[in-house]
Tab-separated table of C-alpha atoms and ligand atoms in Angstrom:
chain	number	residue	atom	x	y	z
A	1	MET	CA	22.484	-16.529	2.223
A	2	SER	CA	20.661	-13.903	4.231
A	3	HIS	CA	21.591	-13.791	7.917
A	4	HIS	CA	17.883	-13.663	8.752
A	5	SER	CA	15.539	-16.614	8.649
A	6	GLY	CA	13.481	-17.203	5.523
A	7	PRO	CA	10.693	-19.021	7.395
A	8	GLU	CA	10.298	-16.015	9.717
A	9	LEU	CA	9.898	-13.598	6.807
A	10	GLU	CA	7.516	-15.928	5.031
A	11	ALA	CA	5.436	-16.179	8.212
A	12	THR	CA	5.347	-12.375	8.475
A	13	ALA	CA	4.287	-12.042	4.830
A	14	ARG	CA	1.506	-14.592	5.400
A	15	ALA	CA	0.379	-12.899	8.615
A	16	LEU	CA	0.046	-9.609	6.729
A	17	VAL	CA	-2.420	-11.280	4.339
A	18	ALA	CA	-4.227	-13.406	6.965
A	19	ALA	CA	-7.862	-14.237	6.224
A	20	GLY	CA	-10.154	-11.234	6.524
A	21	LYS	CA	-7.318	-8.771	7.123
A	22	GLY	CA	-5.222	-6.233	5.254
A	23	ILE	CA	-2.812	-3.341	5.674
A	24	LEU	CA	-3.384	0.312	6.588
A	25	ALA	CA	-1.021	2.605	4.672
A	26	ALA	CA	-0.449	5.552	7.038
A	27	ASP	CA	2.964	6.493	5.634
A	28	GLU	CA	2.081	9.806	4.026
A	29	SER	CA	5.181	11.949	3.586
A	30	SER	CA	5.199	15.442	5.152
A	31	GLY	CA	3.938	17.020	1.922
A	32	THR	CA	1.111	14.531	1.446
A	33	ILE	CA	-0.176	14.614	5.028
A	34	LYS	CA	-0.223	18.427	4.819
A	35	LYS	CA	-2.511	18.149	1.773
A	36	ARG	CA	-4.823	15.782	3.692
A	37	PHE	CA	-4.910	18.137	6.703
A	38	ASP	CA	-5.512	21.151	4.422
A	39	SER	CA	-8.715	19.405	3.279
A	40	ILE	CA	-10.045	19.565	6.881
A	41	GLN	CA	-8.571	23.026	7.641
A	42	THR	CA	-6.160	21.556	10.173
A	43	GLU	CA	-2.565	22.639	10.597
A	44	SER	CA	-0.003	19.903	9.934
A	45	THR	CA	1.991	20.121	13.170
A	46	GLU	CA	3.984	17.217	14.553
A	47	ASP	CA	1.512	16.901	17.412
A	48	ASN	CA	-1.563	16.907	15.158
A	49	ARG	CA	0.020	14.240	12.970
A	50	ARG	CA	0.690	12.142	16.065
A	51	SER	CA	-2.857	12.595	17.440
A	52	TYR	CA	-4.408	11.658	14.125
A	53	ARG	CA	-2.347	8.529	13.646
A	54	GLU	CA	-2.663	7.479	17.277
A	55	MET	CA	-6.436	7.819	16.887
A	56	LEU	CA	-6.375	5.353	13.967
A	57	PHE	CA	-3.986	2.872	15.600
A	58	THR	CA	-5.851	2.721	18.911
A	59	THR	CA	-9.271	2.209	17.343
A	60	PRO	CA	-10.904	-0.509	19.485
A	61	GLY	CA	-11.195	-3.754	17.526
A	62	CYS	CA	-9.475	-2.539	14.360
A	63	GLU	CA	-7.005	-5.424	14.754
A	64	GLU	CA	-9.824	-7.772	13.665
A	65	PHE	CA	-9.323	-6.414	10.136
A	66	ILE	CA	-5.924	-4.686	10.135
A	67	SER	CA	-2.853	-6.946	10.058
A	68	GLY	CA	-0.182	-4.274	9.636
A	69	VAL	CA	0.375	-0.525	9.390
A	70	ILE	CA	2.919	1.229	7.176
A	71	LEU	CA	4.510	4.104	9.107
A	72	PHE	CA	6.479	7.169	8.022
A	73	ASP	CA	9.946	7.869	9.470
A	74	GLU	CA	8.547	10.502	11.858
A	75	THR	CA	5.776	8.203	13.146
A	76	ILE	CA	7.954	5.182	13.926
A	77	ARG	CA	9.871	7.461	16.337
A	78	GLN	CA	6.800	9.009	18.012
A	79	LYS	CA	5.225	8.053	21.319
A	80	GLY	CA	1.505	7.795	22.001
A	81	SER	CA	-0.154	9.997	24.643
A	82	ASP	CA	0.667	7.367	27.314
A	83	GLY	CA	4.388	7.576	26.471
A	84	ILE	CA	4.570	4.222	24.663
A	85	PRO	CA	6.300	4.289	21.253
A	86	LEU	CA	3.701	3.965	18.478
A	87	PRO	CA	5.240	0.790	16.976
A	88	GLN	CA	4.774	-0.885	20.383
A	89	VAL	CA	1.208	0.400	20.621
A	90	LEU	CA	0.538	-1.501	17.381
A	91	GLU	CA	2.420	-4.630	18.437
A	92	LYS	CA	0.413	-4.837	21.666
A	93	LYS	CA	-2.739	-5.078	19.551
A	94	GLY	CA	-1.160	-7.789	17.402
A	95	ILE	CA	-0.674	-5.396	14.472
A	96	ILE	CA	2.650	-5.620	12.616
A	97	PRO	CA	4.521	-2.297	12.214
A	98	GLY	CA	6.019	-1.484	8.798
A	99	ILE	CA	7.943	1.437	7.356
A	100	LYS	CA	8.125	3.397	4.111
A	101	VAL	CA	11.782	3.484	3.078
A	102	ASP	CA	11.847	5.124	-0.345
A	103	LYS	CA	12.704	8.819	-0.595
A	104	GLY	CA	10.158	9.813	-3.202
A	105	VAL	CA	10.438	10.394	-6.932
A	106	GLN	CA	12.677	12.528	-9.161
A	107	LYS	CA	12.674	13.112	-12.921
A	108	LEU	CA	14.195	10.207	-14.848
A	109	PRO	CA	17.020	11.619	-17.028
A	110	PHE	CA	16.467	11.566	-20.815
A	111	SER	CA	12.756	10.850	-20.427
A	112	ASP	CA	9.555	12.746	-21.169
A	113	ASP	CA	9.200	13.677	-17.486
A	114	GLU	CA	8.915	10.068	-16.287
A	115	LYS	CA	9.846	9.323	-12.669
A	116	ILE	CA	12.467	7.287	-10.836
A	117	THR	CA	12.227	6.510	-7.126
A	118	GLU	CA	15.255	7.390	-4.984
A	119	GLY	CA	16.520	6.083	-1.647
A	120	LEU	CA	18.947	3.204	-2.273
A	121	ASP	CA	22.053	4.986	-0.935
A	122	GLY	CA	22.499	4.082	2.736
A	123	LEU	CA	19.400	1.909	2.651
A	124	ARG	CA	20.949	-1.105	4.400
A	125	ALA	CA	21.860	0.974	7.470
A	126	ARG	CA	18.392	2.535	7.571
A	127	LEU	CA	16.770	-0.924	7.421
A	128	VAL	CA	18.879	-2.075	10.381
A	129	GLU	CA	17.732	0.938	12.386
A	130	TYR	CA	14.054	0.550	11.413
A	131	ARG	CA	14.148	-3.113	12.404
A	132	SER	CA	15.531	-2.125	15.812
A	133	LEU	CA	12.618	0.336	16.143
A	134	GLY	CA	10.138	-2.511	15.585
A	135	ALA	CA	9.512	-2.569	11.822
A	136	ARG	CA	9.009	-6.057	10.363
A	137	PHE	CA	8.152	-5.043	6.815
A	138	ALA	CA	8.917	-2.168	4.442
A	139	LYS	CA	7.476	-0.384	1.422
A	140	TRP	CA	9.027	1.171	-1.698
A	141	ARG	CA	6.818	2.815	-4.328
A	142	ALA	CA	7.634	3.288	-7.995
A	143	VAL	CA	5.390	5.659	-9.951
A	144	ILE	CA	4.481	4.922	-13.581
A	145	GLU	CA	2.450	7.227	-15.800
A	146	VAL	CA	0.317	6.078	-18.742
A	147	THR	CA	-0.067	8.137	-21.944
A	148	ASP	CA	0.007	7.185	-25.646
A	149	SER	CA	3.824	7.053	-25.424
A	150	LYS	CA	4.404	6.089	-21.768
A	151	PRO	CA	5.628	4.155	-19.901
A	152	SER	CA	8.924	3.777	-21.729
A	153	ASP	CA	11.016	0.625	-21.410
A	154	ALA	CA	13.775	2.759	-19.846
A	155	CYS	CA	11.403	3.917	-17.092
A	156	LEU	CA	10.132	0.396	-16.409
A	157	GLN	CA	13.611	-1.147	-16.357
A	158	THR	CA	15.200	1.433	-14.033
A	159	ASN	CA	12.267	1.361	-11.622
A	160	ALA	CA	12.128	-2.448	-11.652
A	161	ASP	CA	15.872	-2.630	-10.913
A	162	ALA	CA	15.506	-0.202	-7.998
A	163	LEU	CA	12.533	-2.151	-6.593
A	164	ALA	CA	14.533	-5.381	-6.787
A	165	ARG	CA	17.625	-3.811	-5.150
A	166	TYR	CA	15.406	-2.549	-2.337
A	167	ALA	CA	13.644	-5.914	-1.981
A	168	ALA	CA	16.915	-7.857	-1.852
A	169	LEU	CA	18.292	-5.562	0.862
A	170	CYS	CA	15.084	-5.882	2.904
A	171	VAL	CA	15.129	-9.682	2.867
A	172	ASP	CA	18.829	-9.638	3.716
A	173	GLU	CA	18.125	-7.416	6.744
A	174	GLY	CA	15.050	-9.301	7.946
A	175	LEU	CA	12.168	-7.170	6.679
A	176	VAL	CA	9.412	-8.317	4.312
A	177	PRO	CA	9.541	-5.998	1.290
A	178	ILE	CA	6.299	-4.696	-0.127
A	179	VAL	CA	7.094	-4.170	-3.795
A	180	GLU	CA	4.910	-1.346	-5.108
A	181	PRO	CA	4.912	-0.435	-8.784
A	182	GLU	CA	2.005	2.025	-9.000
A	183	ILE	CA	0.602	2.798	-12.413
A	184	LEU	CA	-1.285	6.063	-12.030
A	185	MET	CA	-4.877	5.932	-13.215
A	186	ASP	CA	-4.995	9.633	-14.066
A	187	GLY	CA	-5.639	10.108	-17.773
A	188	THR	CA	-8.061	9.247	-20.537
A	189	HIS	CA	-6.714	5.756	-21.286
A	190	THR	CA	-9.046	2.775	-21.614
A	191	ILE	CA	-9.032	-0.283	-19.357
A	192	GLU	CA	-7.337	-2.217	-22.192
A	193	ARG	CA	-4.446	0.258	-22.118
A	194	SER	CA	-4.308	-0.040	-18.329
A	195	PHE	CA	-4.175	-3.836	-18.666
A	196	ALA	CA	-1.293	-3.700	-21.153
A	197	ALA	CA	0.718	-1.195	-19.081
A	198	THR	CA	0.193	-3.205	-15.878
A	199	GLU	CA	1.168	-6.480	-17.558
A	200	ARG	CA	4.315	-4.947	-19.054
A	201	THR	CA	5.301	-3.262	-15.777
A	202	LEU	CA	4.942	-6.467	-13.743
A	203	HIS	CA	6.874	-8.408	-16.372
A	204	PHE	CA	9.838	-6.041	-15.810
A	205	VAL	CA	9.424	-6.128	-12.017
A	206	PHE	CA	9.434	-9.935	-11.725
A	207	GLY	CA	12.317	-10.123	-14.214
A	208	SER	CA	14.450	-7.876	-12.000
A	209	LEU	CA	13.394	-9.701	-8.817
A	210	PHE	CA	14.517	-12.953	-10.430
A	211	GLU	CA	17.854	-11.513	-11.598
A	212	GLN	CA	18.564	-10.236	-8.088
A	213	ARG	CA	17.573	-13.596	-6.525
A	214	VAL	CA	14.790	-12.226	-4.350
A	215	PRO	CA	12.873	-15.130	-2.714
A	216	LEU	CA	9.308	-14.504	-3.857
A	217	GLU	CA	7.804	-16.376	-0.878
A	218	GLN	CA	9.092	-13.563	1.346
A	219	ILE	CA	7.627	-10.532	-0.443
A	220	LEU	CA	4.228	-8.957	-1.027
A	221	LEU	CA	3.216	-7.200	-4.229
A	222	LYS	CA	1.373	-3.876	-3.949
A	223	PRO	CA	-0.001	-2.967	-7.363
A	224	ASN	CA	-2.735	-0.846	-8.875
A	225	MET	CA	-5.943	-2.498	-10.027
A	226	VAL	CA	-6.605	-2.595	-13.757
A	227	LEU	CA	-9.054	0.316	-14.098
A	228	SER	CA	-10.224	2.677	-16.820
A	229	GLY	CA	-8.263	5.939	-16.702
A	230	TYR	CA	-10.163	8.316	-14.405
A	231	SER	CA	-10.916	10.657	-17.346
A	232	CYS	CA	-11.799	7.894	-19.809
A	233	PRO	CA	-15.391	8.434	-21.032
A	234	GLN	CA	-16.032	4.657	-20.979
A	235	GLN	CA	-15.754	3.450	-17.353
A	236	ALA	CA	-15.479	-0.301	-16.779
A	237	SER	CA	-17.921	-1.952	-14.356
A	238	VAL	CA	-16.902	-3.425	-11.003
A	239	GLN	CA	-17.113	-6.929	-12.482
A	240	GLN	CA	-14.966	-5.972	-15.494
A	241	VAL	CA	-12.325	-4.415	-13.238
A	242	ALA	CA	-12.188	-7.576	-11.118
A	243	GLU	CA	-11.967	-9.908	-14.119
A	244	GLN	CA	-9.380	-7.875	-16.020
A	245	THR	CA	-7.221	-7.352	-12.939
A	246	ILE	CA	-7.149	-11.066	-12.101
A	247	ARG	CA	-6.621	-12.025	-15.759
A	248	CYS	CA	-3.623	-9.677	-15.914
A	249	PHE	CA	-2.079	-10.935	-12.659
A	250	ARG	CA	-2.488	-14.592	-13.592
A	251	ARG	CA	-0.180	-13.891	-16.543
A	252	VAL	CA	2.652	-12.197	-14.693
A	253	VAL	CA	2.599	-12.789	-10.926
A	254	PRO	CA	4.231	-16.087	-9.879
A	255	ALA	CA	2.197	-18.341	-7.581
A	256	ALA	CA	5.076	-18.249	-5.057
A	257	VAL	CA	4.087	-14.699	-4.016
A	258	PRO	CA	1.916	-15.086	-0.870
A	259	GLY	CA	-0.264	-12.071	-1.433
A	260	ILE	CA	-1.259	-9.142	-3.597
A	261	VAL	CA	-2.155	-6.091	-1.495
A	262	PHE	CA	-3.767	-3.459	-3.686
A	263	LEU	CA	-3.326	0.288	-3.307
A	264	SER	CA	-6.479	2.385	-3.656
A	265	GLY	CA	-4.855	5.092	-5.774
A	266	GLY	CA	-7.573	7.723	-5.620
A	267	GLN	CA	-10.606	5.448	-6.057
A	268	SER	CA	-13.510	6.300	-3.757
A	269	ASP	CA	-13.498	4.243	-0.564
A	270	GLU	CA	-16.662	2.414	-1.642
A	271	ALA	CA	-15.270	1.597	-5.111
A	272	ALA	CA	-12.026	0.272	-3.612
A	273	THR	CA	-14.017	-2.051	-1.324
A	274	ALA	CA	-16.371	-3.195	-4.110
A	275	HIS	CA	-13.438	-4.026	-6.421
A	276	LEU	CA	-11.642	-5.983	-3.692
A	277	ASP	CA	-14.833	-7.897	-2.947
A	278	ALA	CA	-15.457	-8.770	-6.615
A	279	MET	CA	-11.899	-10.103	-6.978
A	280	ASN	CA	-12.232	-12.259	-3.879
A	281	ARG	CA	-15.466	-13.744	-5.232
A	282	ILE	CA	-13.551	-15.148	-8.226
A	283	GLY	CA	-11.808	-17.726	-6.021
A	284	GLY	CA	-9.321	-20.477	-6.843
A	285	LEU	CA	-6.359	-18.059	-6.987
A	286	PRO	CA	-2.771	-18.883	-5.953
A	287	TRP	CA	-2.313	-15.677	-3.909
A	288	GLU	CA	-4.293	-13.901	-1.204
A	289	ILE	CA	-6.067	-10.858	-2.656
A	290	SER	CA	-5.937	-8.118	-0.039
A	291	PHE	CA	-5.575	-4.393	0.525
A	292	SER	CA	-2.947	-1.883	1.560
A	293	TYR	CA	-5.126	1.203	1.355
A	294	GLY	CA	-4.237	4.732	2.336
A	295	ARG	CA	-6.938	7.119	1.227
A	296	ALA	CA	-9.689	4.474	0.876
A	297	LEU	CA	-9.296	3.500	4.558
A	298	GLN	CA	-8.645	6.942	5.978
A	299	ALA	CA	-10.883	9.377	4.106
A	300	PRO	CA	-14.042	8.962	6.246
A	301	ALA	CA	-12.019	8.923	9.488
A	302	LEU	CA	-10.129	12.067	8.530
A	303	LYS	CA	-13.400	13.864	7.821
A	304	ALA	CA	-15.166	12.627	10.963
A	305	TRP	CA	-12.202	13.727	13.124
A	306	GLY	CA	-11.822	17.110	11.438
A	307	GLY	CA	-8.776	17.928	13.570
A	308	ARG	CA	-10.895	18.219	16.742
A	309	PRO	CA	-9.818	16.583	20.007
A	310	ASP	CA	-13.492	16.043	20.929
A	311	ARG	CA	-14.067	14.067	17.714
A	312	LEU	CA	-11.502	11.288	18.219
A	313	GLU	CA	-14.191	8.676	18.890
A	314	ALA	CA	-16.136	9.698	15.797
A	315	GLY	CA	-12.933	9.277	13.766
A	316	GLN	CA	-12.388	5.837	15.253
A	317	ARG	CA	-15.945	4.742	14.504
A	318	ALA	CA	-15.501	5.792	10.871
A	319	PHE	CA	-12.165	3.983	10.613
A	320	TYR	CA	-13.545	0.814	12.225
A	321	HIS	CA	-16.483	0.760	9.829
A	322	ARG	CA	-14.249	1.131	6.733
A	323	ALA	CA	-11.807	-1.515	7.997
A	324	LYS	CA	-14.675	-3.896	8.731
A	325	LEU	CA	-16.149	-3.548	5.233
A	326	ASN	CA	-12.756	-4.206	3.653
A	327	GLY	CA	-12.442	-7.212	5.972
A	328	ALA	CA	-15.766	-8.474	4.578
A	329	ALA	CA	-14.495	-7.872	1.032
A	330	ARG	CA	-11.480	-10.070	1.826
A	331	HIS	CA	-13.972	-12.939	2.137
A	332	GLY	CA	-16.073	-11.821	-0.845
A	333	ARG	CA	-18.906	-11.042	1.588
A	334	TYR	CA	-19.303	-7.289	1.115
A	335	ASP	CA	-22.669	-5.849	0.174
A	336	PRO	CA	-23.099	-2.119	-0.622
A	337	ALA	CA	-26.099	-2.190	1.756
A	338	MET	CA	-23.547	-2.548	4.594
A	339	GLU	CA	-22.442	1.052	3.917
A	340	LYS	CA	-25.546	2.380	5.655
A	341	ALA	CA	-24.959	0.540	8.924
A	342	ALA	CA	-22.391	3.168	10.062
B	1	13P	P1	-3.558	4.896	-1.521
B	1	13P	O1	-4.347	3.663	-1.129
B	1	13P	O2	-4.152	6.174	-1.010
B	1	13P	O3	-3.239	4.906	-2.985
B	1	13P	O4	-2.181	4.807	-0.744
B	1	13P	C1	-1.540	3.612	-0.670
B	1	13P	C2	-0.077	3.850	-0.686
B	1	13P	O5	0.615	3.488	0.243
B	1	13P	C3	0.513	4.485	-1.876
B	1	13P	O6	1.909	4.404	-1.833
């Protein structure tokens, strides 16, 4: 038995996928946030990272559409400009703070350059500390590549086992684990190949979660959508993506899981919203269909801000607009015409 309460974790998981809301992934590692700042010719200093993230978190009204935010280790320890720790800034708005706890990917031994996610050593102690800093949920990302010969069973099994170890530790320490097996959509593969790889990956993931006795009511799944590879000449339509994604998940995601929170994975912000909307229009599903977007929520805000202190409000307007449209997509009420109302 976990020494934390199951009903509390289940309530947190359900709050993260409340009607009309989803998660902002703002947990870019130091290397990734530097790349994002490079794109707007802004230096990635600790203070710029804080200003940027504080801008997003304090956006007036964003809590109408944002249920939780995934933070990076640096951010959960930072204070806003008024001296209040950023996790408390979120809590005051009714937004649940979360934390990325994996330590990134390394080459999987004896593989054709496949990846394994690290970070299990010492994880229990880190979870205890993050919980004391305000985190109520966590994220761990496995990265899976698709080619004619990948992913291998060895890659899927080792990553699934690590995800389940992480998830079991989170529940035991009172954090809702977001279980993220991300199949990269880079490549020329068809949507059929993407479907098969996603189905096989999730089969391994839920097998390992079962073996390690993880209570599925207390987790969220963060997967890729079933898309055509980005370099595939034949690109599936929005409707096909929605239908194939839901068809795939019906096969392999137990109904006990409260919600599926998709990553955007390099889709344009408008495509990510349109896909989410089309899935929510299908209806009659056992899980909430929501978002945990990084790039697809942040891209317009990052550009509008441009690293300039006098553009914070413009950044917030752009973030609010994107969050609102994804909120509409949660109800299946998004219309591309809404893009112009910015
Ligand atoms: P993207 O939505 O940009 O893929 O980021 C989500 C995320 O947290 C990936 O781990």
